[in-house]
Amino acid sequence: MTDDATRTLGKGSIPPGPVPEGVIRLYSMRFCPYAHRTRLVLRAKGIRHEVININLRNKPEWYFTKHPFGQIPVLENSKCQLIYESVIACEYLDDAYPGRKLYPYDPYERARQKMLLELFYKVPHLTKECLVALRCGRDCADLKLALRQEFCNLEEILGYQNTVFFGGDCISMIDYLFWPWFERLDVYGIADCVNHTPTLRLWIAAMKQDPTVCSLLTDKNTFLGFLNLYFQNNPAAFDYGLSC
Amino acid sequence: MSGGSARSLGKGSAPPGPVPEGLIRVYSMRFCPYAQRTRLVLTAKGIRHEVININLKNKPEWFFKKNPSGLVPVLETSLGQLICESAITCEYLDEAYPGKKLWPSDPYEKACQKMVFESFSKVPPLISRILRTQNKEDCSGLKEELQKEITKLEEVLTDKKTAFFGGSSLSMIDYLIWPWFERLEALELNECVDQAPTLKLWMAAMKKDPTVSSLLTDVKTFQGFLSLYLQDSPEACDYGL
C-alpha cells in the first residue's frame, strides 16, 4: 500500500489548503507514468511528501490554478511555488533536497543522462498508441515494430556501456525516468516487445529488485481494473482498487 | 578566439584531429539558431573554444561519428567526449566551466527557467514550418499560431516585471530563446511582436548585451544564406565569406 492510495479530487471538491512546512505536495494520479517518475524520485530520496490525486476526467476547477492545462504531475511546496513537467519536477527535487543525488555530479555524465533521455522520447507515445490500438481491437503491428526499434537502440546503449543500469553500475535518475513505461509493458499487452532485447530484460529484472521501484509497483489486476474502466470512459477508473 | 567565420567542412574533407587541451570544440554552422545557443554560452562564459563549421547541405562522412544524427551543435572535449543537443551543450558548459553561472543557483528559479523553455519549445518548429510553406493560407494559419506562442511569452515576461526572463540580468533562458527572436526581422515576422511591447523592450535590451551583439548576423547576410539554404545549395552555409 503506497502513500498515494487516496481517492481523487474532482469537480466541486474543496481546494486543498497551503502545503505545511517541511512537506512537499505532489498532484498526481495513481496510474499516470509521468507522475510515477516524480513519485519514484520522492521515494528514492526519502523526501517527506503528501500526494493529492486528481480525477483527470473530472478535473476540479481549482486545479487549473496549479497548472494552466490541468496536467499532472505538479509539485507544490510550502512557499506556494509550483513546478511542472515531470522531468523538471524530478530535477528540482534532486537539486533542492539533500541526501542521495540521483543525477551524477560529473557534468559530462549528467549530459550523457540527458542525451539518453532524448533517445527515449518516442517510447511514451508509442506505448500509449499500442495500448489504445489493442483496446480498440485495432492492429498495431507497425506500432510494435517501431517500439521494438526504440528498444533495440536502448539495448545497444546498454551493450556498449556494459553496465547494469543506464547510468552505470548503480541505479540513477535516468533509470527512474525510463522505468514507468517498462513497468506497464505487461499490463498494456506488449511485453513481447522486449523479446529480442536480452540486456534490456536484464535491466528490467534489476530494476524490479530496487527497493524504490518495488515499493511503488502497482499490482497487475489493479492496473487492469483501472484500464478497463478508463477505456469505458468511467470517471471512477482513477479510484479503482481503493478500499474505502 | 572563435574562428566562427571559417569555411565549412563538407564531404571528402579530412576529419579534424583531436581537440587540444585547454580548449573545447563546437561543431557549428554560422546561421544555425541551435548552434548559436552554444556559441552564446561559450562567449558569455569566456570559454576558450574553437569552431568547426559543418556544411549541412553536404555533410562530411566523419561528422556522423561525432553525432549519428548529423546535426549541429556538437561539443567535443580534449578527452574526446561528445555532447549533442543544444540545450544539453549549454547546460554542460555552465556546469563544467567556472565563472559566471548562467543557470540560477536556486533550484526553484532554475526550474522556472526550464518551464519557460518548455513553453518556448513550440516556436522553433513553427518558424521552420513557416519558412518552408509556400501556400499563403497555410502560412497565415502558422503565423497565427506563432502569434499565440509569442503572446504567451509576453505574458510571462510582463508577469515577472523584470527586464529579462530570469530576472534583472541576462541569464541562460534569455540566451536559449534569443536566436529565434534575432531572426524575426530577417524572416519578415516582426509583425508577430507588434502586440508584445514587453518583448520588444527585451529584444532591444538583448541587442545591447556584449555577448549577443558580438554574435549578431546582419539581416541581408542571413537572407542571402536562407535563400540558398531553402534551395538546398551547398554554398548556403558559407554565404558572405
PDB file of C-alpha atoms in Angstrom, chain A:
ATOM      1  CA  MET A   1       0.000   0.000   0.000  1.00  0.00           C
ATOM      2  CA  THR A   2       1.680   3.177  -1.142  1.00  0.00           C
ATOM      3  CA  ASP A   3       1.308   6.641   0.322  1.00  0.00           C
ATOM      4  CA  ASP A   4      -0.762   7.802  -2.589  1.00  0.00           C
ATOM      5  CA  ALA A   5      -3.681   5.419  -2.024  1.00  0.00           C
ATOM      6  CA  THR A   6      -6.200   8.200  -1.611  1.00  0.00           C
ATOM      7  CA  ARG A   7      -9.389   8.990  -3.513  1.00  0.00           C
ATOM      8  CA  THR A   8      -9.128  11.536  -6.287  1.00  0.00           C
ATOM      9  CA  LEU A   9     -10.442  15.058  -6.028  1.00  0.00           C
ATOM     10  CA  GLY A  10     -12.804  16.096  -8.811  1.00  0.00           C
ATOM     11  CA  LYS A  11     -15.147  18.905  -9.862  1.00  0.00           C
ATOM     12  CA  GLY A  12     -16.800  20.596  -6.921  1.00  0.00           C
ATOM     13  CA  SER A  13     -14.125  19.486  -4.470  1.00  0.00           C
ATOM     14  CA  ILE A  14     -12.789  21.961  -1.957  1.00  0.00           C
ATOM     15  CA  PRO A  15      -9.335  23.270  -2.867  1.00  0.00           C
ATOM     16  CA  PRO A  16      -6.666  21.910  -0.538  1.00  0.00           C
ATOM     17  CA  GLY A  17      -5.074  24.317   1.924  1.00  0.00           C
ATOM     18  CA  PRO A  18      -1.487  25.500   1.825  1.00  0.00           C
ATOM     19  CA  VAL A  19       1.273  22.920   1.989  1.00  0.00           C
ATOM     20  CA  PRO A  20       2.572  22.507   5.542  1.00  0.00           C
ATOM     21  CA  GLU A  21       6.197  23.433   6.132  1.00  0.00           C
ATOM     22  CA  GLY A  22       8.601  20.521   5.901  1.00  0.00           C
ATOM     23  CA  VAL A  23       6.450  18.722   3.356  1.00  0.00           C
ATOM     24  CA  ILE A  24       6.173  18.969  -0.422  1.00  0.00           C
ATOM     25  CA  ARG A  25       2.918  18.172  -2.180  1.00  0.00           C
ATOM     26  CA  LEU A  26       2.525  16.217  -5.401  1.00  0.00           C
ATOM     27  CA  TYR A  27      -0.600  16.461  -7.518  1.00  0.00           C
ATOM     28  CA  SER A  28      -0.739  13.050  -9.136  1.00  0.00           C
ATOM     29  CA  MET A  29      -2.825  10.109 -10.357  1.00  0.00           C
ATOM     30  CA  ARG A  30      -2.052   6.572  -9.235  1.00  0.00           C
ATOM     31  CA  PHE A  31      -1.690   5.126 -12.732  1.00  0.00           C
ATOM     32  CA  CYS A  32      -0.012   8.003 -14.583  1.00  0.00           C
ATOM     33  CA  PRO A  33       3.506   7.130 -15.823  1.00  0.00           C
ATOM     34  CA  TYR A  34       4.714  10.752 -15.789  1.00  0.00           C
ATOM     35  CA  ALA A  35       3.609  11.251 -12.181  1.00  0.00           C
ATOM     36  CA  HIS A  36       5.161   7.864 -11.429  1.00  0.00           C
ATOM     37  CA  ARG A  37       8.581   9.352 -12.276  1.00  0.00           C
ATOM     38  CA  THR A  38       8.131  12.022  -9.625  1.00  0.00           C
ATOM     39  CA  ARG A  39       6.887   9.524  -7.028  1.00  0.00           C
ATOM     40  CA  LEU A  40       9.964   7.374  -7.681  1.00  0.00           C
ATOM     41  CA  VAL A  41      12.294  10.327  -7.059  1.00  0.00           C
ATOM     42  CA  LEU A  42      10.414  11.419  -3.915  1.00  0.00           C
ATOM     43  CA  ARG A  43      10.685   7.891  -2.569  1.00  0.00           C
ATOM     44  CA  ALA A  44      14.305   7.319  -3.667  1.00  0.00           C
ATOM     45  CA  LYS A  45      15.436  10.487  -1.905  1.00  0.00           C
ATOM     46  CA  GLY A  46      13.284   9.900   1.166  1.00  0.00           C
ATOM     47  CA  ILE A  47      11.541  13.263   0.778  1.00  0.00           C
ATOM     48  CA  ARG A  48       8.597  13.917   3.121  1.00  0.00           C
ATOM     49  CA  HIS A  49       5.637  14.482   0.852  1.00  0.00           C
ATOM     50  CA  GLU A  50       1.876  14.313   0.534  1.00  0.00           C
ATOM     51  CA  VAL A  51       0.005  13.197  -2.562  1.00  0.00           C
ATOM     52  CA  ILE A  52      -3.242  14.633  -3.855  1.00  0.00           C
ATOM     53  CA  ASN A  53      -4.731  12.546  -6.643  1.00  0.00           C
ATOM     54  CA  ILE A  54      -6.647  14.362  -9.339  1.00  0.00           C
ATOM     55  CA  ASN A  55      -9.578  12.924 -11.273  1.00  0.00           C
ATOM     56  CA  LEU A  56      -8.313  13.535 -14.781  1.00  0.00           C
ATOM     57  CA  ARG A  57     -11.731  13.055 -16.403  1.00  0.00           C
ATOM     58  CA  ASN A  58     -13.466  15.388 -13.994  1.00  0.00           C
ATOM     59  CA  LYS A  59     -10.847  17.928 -13.000  1.00  0.00           C
ATOM     60  CA  PRO A  60     -11.502  20.241 -10.079  1.00  0.00           C
ATOM     61  CA  GLU A  61     -11.870  23.879 -11.175  1.00  0.00           C
ATOM     62  CA  TRP A  62      -9.249  24.924  -8.606  1.00  0.00           C
ATOM     63  CA  TYR A  63      -6.695  22.598 -10.179  1.00  0.00           C
ATOM     64  CA  PHE A  64      -6.238  24.953 -13.137  1.00  0.00           C
ATOM     65  CA  THR A  65      -4.665  27.433 -10.712  1.00  0.00           C
ATOM     66  CA  LYS A  66      -1.947  24.819 -10.148  1.00  0.00           C
ATOM     67  CA  HIS A  67      -1.402  24.004 -13.841  1.00  0.00           C
ATOM     68  CA  PRO A  68      -2.699  26.077 -16.795  1.00  0.00           C
ATOM     69  CA  PHE A  69      -3.914  22.962 -18.642  1.00  0.00           C
ATOM     70  CA  GLY A  70      -4.745  20.847 -15.597  1.00  0.00           C
ATOM     71  CA  GLN A  71      -1.935  18.350 -16.224  1.00  0.00           C
ATOM     72  CA  ILE A  72      -0.071  16.213 -13.707  1.00  0.00           C
ATOM     73  CA  PRO A  73       2.406  15.865 -12.131  1.00  0.00           C
ATOM     74  CA  VAL A  74       2.736  19.204 -10.352  1.00  0.00           C
ATOM     75  CA  LEU A  75       4.822  19.860  -7.246  1.00  0.00           C
ATOM     76  CA  GLU A  76       3.747  22.491  -4.730  1.00  0.00           C
ATOM     77  CA  ASN A  77       5.902  23.495  -1.803  1.00  0.00           C
ATOM     78  CA  SER A  78       5.121  25.393   1.393  1.00  0.00           C
ATOM     79  CA  LYS A  79       6.173  28.650  -0.295  1.00  0.00           C
ATOM     80  CA  CYS A  80       3.350  28.113  -2.837  1.00  0.00           C
ATOM     81  CA  GLN A  81       5.919  27.553  -5.581  1.00  0.00           C
ATOM     82  CA  LEU A  82       4.627  25.319  -8.388  1.00  0.00           C
ATOM     83  CA  ILE A  83       6.822  23.137 -10.582  1.00  0.00           C
ATOM     84  CA  TYR A  84       5.533  21.115 -13.517  1.00  0.00           C
ATOM     85  CA  GLU A  85       6.717  18.892 -16.361  1.00  0.00           C
ATOM     86  CA  SER A  86       7.793  15.555 -14.906  1.00  0.00           C
ATOM     87  CA  VAL A  87      11.466  15.859 -15.880  1.00  0.00           C
ATOM     88  CA  ILE A  88      11.725  19.398 -14.490  1.00  0.00           C
ATOM     89  CA  ALA A  89       9.997  18.272 -11.275  1.00  0.00           C
ATOM     90  CA  CYS A  90      12.427  15.359 -10.847  1.00  0.00           C
ATOM     91  CA  GLU A  91      15.454  17.597 -11.425  1.00  0.00           C
ATOM     92  CA  TYR A  92      14.079  20.181  -8.987  1.00  0.00           C
ATOM     93  CA  LEU A  93      13.743  17.533  -6.276  1.00  0.00           C
ATOM     94  CA  ASP A  94      17.287  16.291  -6.887  1.00  0.00           C
ATOM     95  CA  ASP A  95      18.646  19.869  -6.708  1.00  0.00           C
ATOM     96  CA  ALA A  96      16.560  21.095  -3.788  1.00  0.00           C
ATOM     97  CA  TYR A  97      16.822  18.160  -1.395  1.00  0.00           C
ATOM     98  CA  PRO A  98      19.899  16.791   0.338  1.00  0.00           C
ATOM     99  CA  GLY A  99      20.951  13.213   0.596  1.00  0.00           C
ATOM    100  CA  ARG A 100      21.435  10.829  -2.250  1.00  0.00           C
ATOM    101  CA  LYS A 101      21.964  12.593  -5.590  1.00  0.00           C
ATOM    102  CA  LEU A 102      20.206  10.808  -8.434  1.00  0.00           C
ATOM    103  CA  TYR A 103      21.895  12.755 -11.227  1.00  0.00           C
ATOM    104  CA  PRO A 104      25.675  12.228 -11.349  1.00  0.00           C
ATOM    105  CA  TYR A 105      27.976  15.000 -10.106  1.00  0.00           C
ATOM    106  CA  ASP A 106      30.187  14.950 -13.177  1.00  0.00           C
ATOM    107  CA  PRO A 107      28.922  17.423 -15.812  1.00  0.00           C
ATOM    108  CA  TYR A 108      29.720  15.082 -18.680  1.00  0.00           C
ATOM    109  CA  GLU A 109      27.938  12.146 -17.032  1.00  0.00           C
ATOM    110  CA  ARG A 110      24.953  14.425 -16.354  1.00  0.00           C
ATOM    111  CA  ALA A 111      24.955  15.453 -20.009  1.00  0.00           C
ATOM    112  CA  ARG A 112      25.070  11.775 -21.034  1.00  0.00           C
ATOM    113  CA  GLN A 113      21.988  11.019 -18.969  1.00  0.00           C
ATOM    114  CA  LYS A 114      20.182  13.954 -20.584  1.00  0.00           C
ATOM    115  CA  MET A 115      21.208  12.722 -24.053  1.00  0.00           C
ATOM    116  CA  LEU A 116      19.875   9.268 -23.153  1.00  0.00           C
ATOM    117  CA  LEU A 117      16.576  10.846 -22.205  1.00  0.00           C
ATOM    118  CA  GLU A 118      16.373  12.378 -25.694  1.00  0.00           C
ATOM    119  CA  LEU A 119      16.799   8.878 -27.130  1.00  0.00           C
ATOM    120  CA  PHE A 120      13.789   7.721 -25.135  1.00  0.00           C
ATOM    121  CA  TYR A 121      11.351  10.390 -26.311  1.00  0.00           C
ATOM    122  CA  LYS A 122       9.343   8.238 -28.733  1.00  0.00           C
ATOM    123  CA  VAL A 123       8.661   5.459 -26.210  1.00  0.00           C
ATOM    124  CA  PRO A 124       5.819   7.039 -24.167  1.00  0.00           C
ATOM    125  CA  HIS A 125       3.843   7.954 -27.270  1.00  0.00           C
ATOM    126  CA  LEU A 126       4.388   4.552 -28.934  1.00  0.00           C
ATOM    127  CA  THR A 127       3.436   2.528 -25.838  1.00  0.00           C
ATOM    128  CA  LYS A 128       0.271   4.584 -25.419  1.00  0.00           C
ATOM    129  CA  GLU A 129      -0.656   4.173 -29.089  1.00  0.00           C
ATOM    130  CA  CYS A 130      -0.176   0.391 -28.809  1.00  0.00           C
ATOM    131  CA  LEU A 131      -2.382   0.298 -25.726  1.00  0.00           C
ATOM    132  CA  VAL A 132      -5.143   2.300 -27.390  1.00  0.00           C
ATOM    133  CA  ALA A 133      -4.966   0.236 -30.583  1.00  0.00           C
ATOM    134  CA  LEU A 134      -5.151  -3.060 -28.708  1.00  0.00           C
ATOM    135  CA  ARG A 135      -8.014  -1.834 -26.519  1.00  0.00           C
ATOM    136  CA  CYS A 136      -9.930  -0.692 -29.585  1.00  0.00           C
ATOM    137  CA  GLY A 137      -9.331  -4.003 -31.351  1.00  0.00           C
ATOM    138  CA  ARG A 138      -7.102  -2.420 -34.000  1.00  0.00           C
ATOM    139  CA  ASP A 139      -3.973  -3.966 -35.416  1.00  0.00           C
ATOM    140  CA  CYS A 140      -0.797  -2.464 -34.021  1.00  0.00           C
ATOM    141  CA  ALA A 141       1.913  -4.462 -35.769  1.00  0.00           C
ATOM    142  CA  ASP A 142       3.537  -1.314 -37.194  1.00  0.00           C
ATOM    143  CA  LEU A 143       3.492   0.429 -33.840  1.00  0.00           C
ATOM    144  CA  LYS A 144       5.028  -2.583 -32.113  1.00  0.00           C
ATOM    145  CA  LEU A 145       7.720  -2.736 -34.772  1.00  0.00           C
ATOM    146  CA  ALA A 146       8.537   0.919 -34.177  1.00  0.00           C
ATOM    147  CA  LEU A 147       8.608   0.339 -30.423  1.00  0.00           C
ATOM    148  CA  ARG A 148      10.899  -2.674 -30.822  1.00  0.00           C
ATOM    149  CA  GLN A 149      13.258  -0.468 -32.840  1.00  0.00           C
ATOM    150  CA  GLU A 150      13.388   2.038 -29.990  1.00  0.00           C
ATOM    151  CA  PHE A 151      14.120  -0.789 -27.567  1.00  0.00           C
ATOM    152  CA  CYS A 152      16.897  -2.026 -29.858  1.00  0.00           C
ATOM    153  CA  ASN A 153      18.515   1.411 -29.636  1.00  0.00           C
ATOM    154  CA  LEU A 154      18.400   1.236 -25.845  1.00  0.00           C
ATOM    155  CA  GLU A 155      19.705  -2.343 -25.930  1.00  0.00           C
ATOM    156  CA  GLU A 156      22.695  -1.137 -27.970  1.00  0.00           C
ATOM    157  CA  ILE A 157      23.492   1.537 -25.387  1.00  0.00           C
ATOM    158  CA  LEU A 158      23.460  -0.964 -22.520  1.00  0.00           C
ATOM    159  CA  GLY A 159      25.571  -3.380 -24.565  1.00  0.00           C
ATOM    160  CA  TYR A 160      28.092  -0.688 -25.461  1.00  0.00           C
ATOM    161  CA  GLN A 161      28.309   0.568 -21.875  1.00  0.00           C
ATOM    162  CA  ASN A 162      28.453  -2.921 -20.416  1.00  0.00           C
ATOM    163  CA  THR A 163      26.738  -1.712 -17.250  1.00  0.00           C
ATOM    164  CA  VAL A 164      23.648  -2.999 -15.464  1.00  0.00           C
ATOM    165  CA  PHE A 165      21.885   0.350 -15.381  1.00  0.00           C
ATOM    166  CA  PHE A 166      21.714   3.198 -17.874  1.00  0.00           C
ATOM    167  CA  GLY A 167      23.803   5.477 -15.661  1.00  0.00           C
ATOM    168  CA  GLY A 168      26.394   2.901 -14.639  1.00  0.00           C
ATOM    169  CA  ASP A 169      26.536   0.090 -12.093  1.00  0.00           C
ATOM    170  CA  CYS A 170      24.102   1.768  -9.709  1.00  0.00           C
ATOM    171  CA  ILE A 171      20.561   2.893 -10.372  1.00  0.00           C
ATOM    172  CA  SER A 172      20.282   6.622 -11.035  1.00  0.00           C
ATOM    173  CA  MET A 173      17.937   9.296 -12.374  1.00  0.00           C
ATOM    174  CA  ILE A 174      17.814   8.106 -15.966  1.00  0.00           C
ATOM    175  CA  ASP A 175      16.700   4.608 -14.901  1.00  0.00           C
ATOM    176  CA  TYR A 176      13.851   6.080 -12.834  1.00  0.00           C
ATOM    177  CA  LEU A 177      12.849   8.360 -15.724  1.00  0.00           C
ATOM    178  CA  PHE A 178      12.569   5.339 -18.068  1.00  0.00           C
ATOM    179  CA  TRP A 179      11.046   2.854 -15.654  1.00  0.00           C
ATOM    180  CA  PRO A 180       7.287   3.694 -15.612  1.00  0.00           C
ATOM    181  CA  TRP A 181       6.796   2.677 -19.257  1.00  0.00           C
ATOM    182  CA  PHE A 182       8.647  -0.603 -18.825  1.00  0.00           C
ATOM    183  CA  GLU A 183       6.566  -1.465 -15.775  1.00  0.00           C
ATOM    184  CA  ARG A 184       3.469  -1.019 -17.949  1.00  0.00           C
ATOM    185  CA  LEU A 185       4.546  -3.220 -20.911  1.00  0.00           C
ATOM    186  CA  ASP A 186       2.944  -6.342 -19.471  1.00  0.00           C
ATOM    187  CA  VAL A 187      -0.368  -4.805 -18.446  1.00  0.00           C
ATOM    188  CA  TYR A 188      -0.597  -2.940 -21.771  1.00  0.00           C
ATOM    189  CA  GLY A 189      -0.240  -6.301 -23.543  1.00  0.00           C
ATOM    190  CA  ILE A 190       3.065  -5.550 -25.254  1.00  0.00           C
ATOM    191  CA  ALA A 191       5.575  -7.417 -23.115  1.00  0.00           C
ATOM    192  CA  ASP A 192       6.715  -9.290 -26.241  1.00  0.00           C
ATOM    193  CA  CYS A 193       8.316  -6.074 -27.479  1.00  0.00           C
ATOM    194  CA  VAL A 194      11.371  -6.895 -25.351  1.00  0.00           C
ATOM    195  CA  ASN A 195      11.660 -10.445 -26.694  1.00  0.00           C
ATOM    196  CA  HIS A 196      14.705  -9.564 -28.791  1.00  0.00           C
ATOM    197  CA  THR A 197      16.453  -7.351 -26.269  1.00  0.00           C
ATOM    198  CA  PRO A 198      18.011  -9.571 -23.575  1.00  0.00           C
ATOM    199  CA  THR A 199      20.126  -6.859 -21.956  1.00  0.00           C
ATOM    200  CA  LEU A 200      17.068  -4.673 -21.592  1.00  0.00           C
ATOM    201  CA  ARG A 201      15.262  -7.615 -19.959  1.00  0.00           C
ATOM    202  CA  LEU A 202      18.145  -7.925 -17.503  1.00  0.00           C
ATOM    203  CA  TRP A 203      17.793  -4.234 -16.746  1.00  0.00           C
ATOM    204  CA  ILE A 204      14.054  -4.705 -16.141  1.00  0.00           C
ATOM    205  CA  ALA A 205      14.805  -7.547 -13.715  1.00  0.00           C
ATOM    206  CA  ALA A 206      17.442  -5.458 -11.913  1.00  0.00           C
ATOM    207  CA  MET A 207      15.016  -2.530 -11.659  1.00  0.00           C
ATOM    208  CA  LYS A 208      12.390  -4.768 -10.058  1.00  0.00           C
ATOM    209  CA  GLN A 209      14.907  -5.534  -7.321  1.00  0.00           C
ATOM    210  CA  ASP A 210      15.389  -1.867  -6.479  1.00  0.00           C
ATOM    211  CA  PRO A 211      13.625  -1.061  -3.174  1.00  0.00           C
ATOM    212  CA  THR A 212      12.185   2.209  -4.503  1.00  0.00           C
ATOM    213  CA  VAL A 213      10.824   0.650  -7.688  1.00  0.00           C
ATOM    214  CA  CYS A 214       9.461  -2.266  -5.668  1.00  0.00           C
ATOM    215  CA  SER A 215       7.693  -0.091  -3.158  1.00  0.00           C
ATOM    216  CA  LEU A 216       5.734   1.649  -5.916  1.00  0.00           C
ATOM    217  CA  LEU A 217       4.894  -1.357  -8.111  1.00  0.00           C
ATOM    218  CA  THR A 218       1.198  -1.497  -8.954  1.00  0.00           C
ATOM    219  CA  ASP A 219      -0.273  -4.961  -8.988  1.00  0.00           C
ATOM    220  CA  LYS A 220      -1.402  -6.200 -12.385  1.00  0.00           C
ATOM    221  CA  ASN A 221      -5.060  -6.801 -11.522  1.00  0.00           C
ATOM    222  CA  THR A 222      -5.475  -3.347 -10.045  1.00  0.00           C
ATOM    223  CA  PHE A 223      -3.935  -1.829 -13.160  1.00  0.00           C
ATOM    224  CA  LEU A 224      -6.159  -3.904 -15.444  1.00  0.00           C
ATOM    225  CA  GLY A 225      -9.187  -2.835 -13.401  1.00  0.00           C
ATOM    226  CA  PHE A 226      -8.201   0.798 -13.939  1.00  0.00           C
ATOM    227  CA  LEU A 227      -7.630   0.292 -17.678  1.00  0.00           C
ATOM    228  CA  ASN A 228     -10.985  -1.449 -18.160  1.00  0.00           C
ATOM    229  CA  LEU A 229     -12.882   1.401 -16.535  1.00  0.00           C
ATOM    230  CA  TYR A 230     -10.701   4.053 -18.217  1.00  0.00           C
ATOM    231  CA  PHE A 231     -11.490   2.722 -21.667  1.00  0.00           C
ATOM    232  CA  GLN A 232     -15.182   2.720 -20.797  1.00  0.00           C
ATOM    233  CA  ASN A 233     -14.773   6.442 -20.001  1.00  0.00           C
ATOM    234  CA  ASN A 234     -15.800   5.770 -16.434  1.00  0.00           C
ATOM    235  CA  PRO A 235     -14.561   8.566 -14.114  1.00  0.00           C
ATOM    236  CA  ALA A 236     -14.424   6.003 -11.284  1.00  0.00           C
ATOM    237  CA  ALA A 237     -11.423   4.456 -13.064  1.00  0.00           C
ATOM    238  CA  PHE A 238      -8.913   6.610 -11.214  1.00  0.00           C
ATOM    239  CA  ASP A 239     -10.040   5.326  -7.811  1.00  0.00           C
ATOM    240  CA  TYR A 240     -10.111   1.666  -8.822  1.00  0.00           C
ATOM    241  CA  GLY A 241      -8.707  -0.615  -6.155  1.00  0.00           C
ATOM    242  CA  LEU A 242      -9.083   1.768  -3.241  1.00  0.00           C
ATOM    243  CA  SER A 243     -10.707   0.077  -0.322  1.00  0.00           C
ATOM    244  CA  CYS A 244     -12.913   2.861   1.028  1.00  0.00           C
TER     245      CYS A 244
END
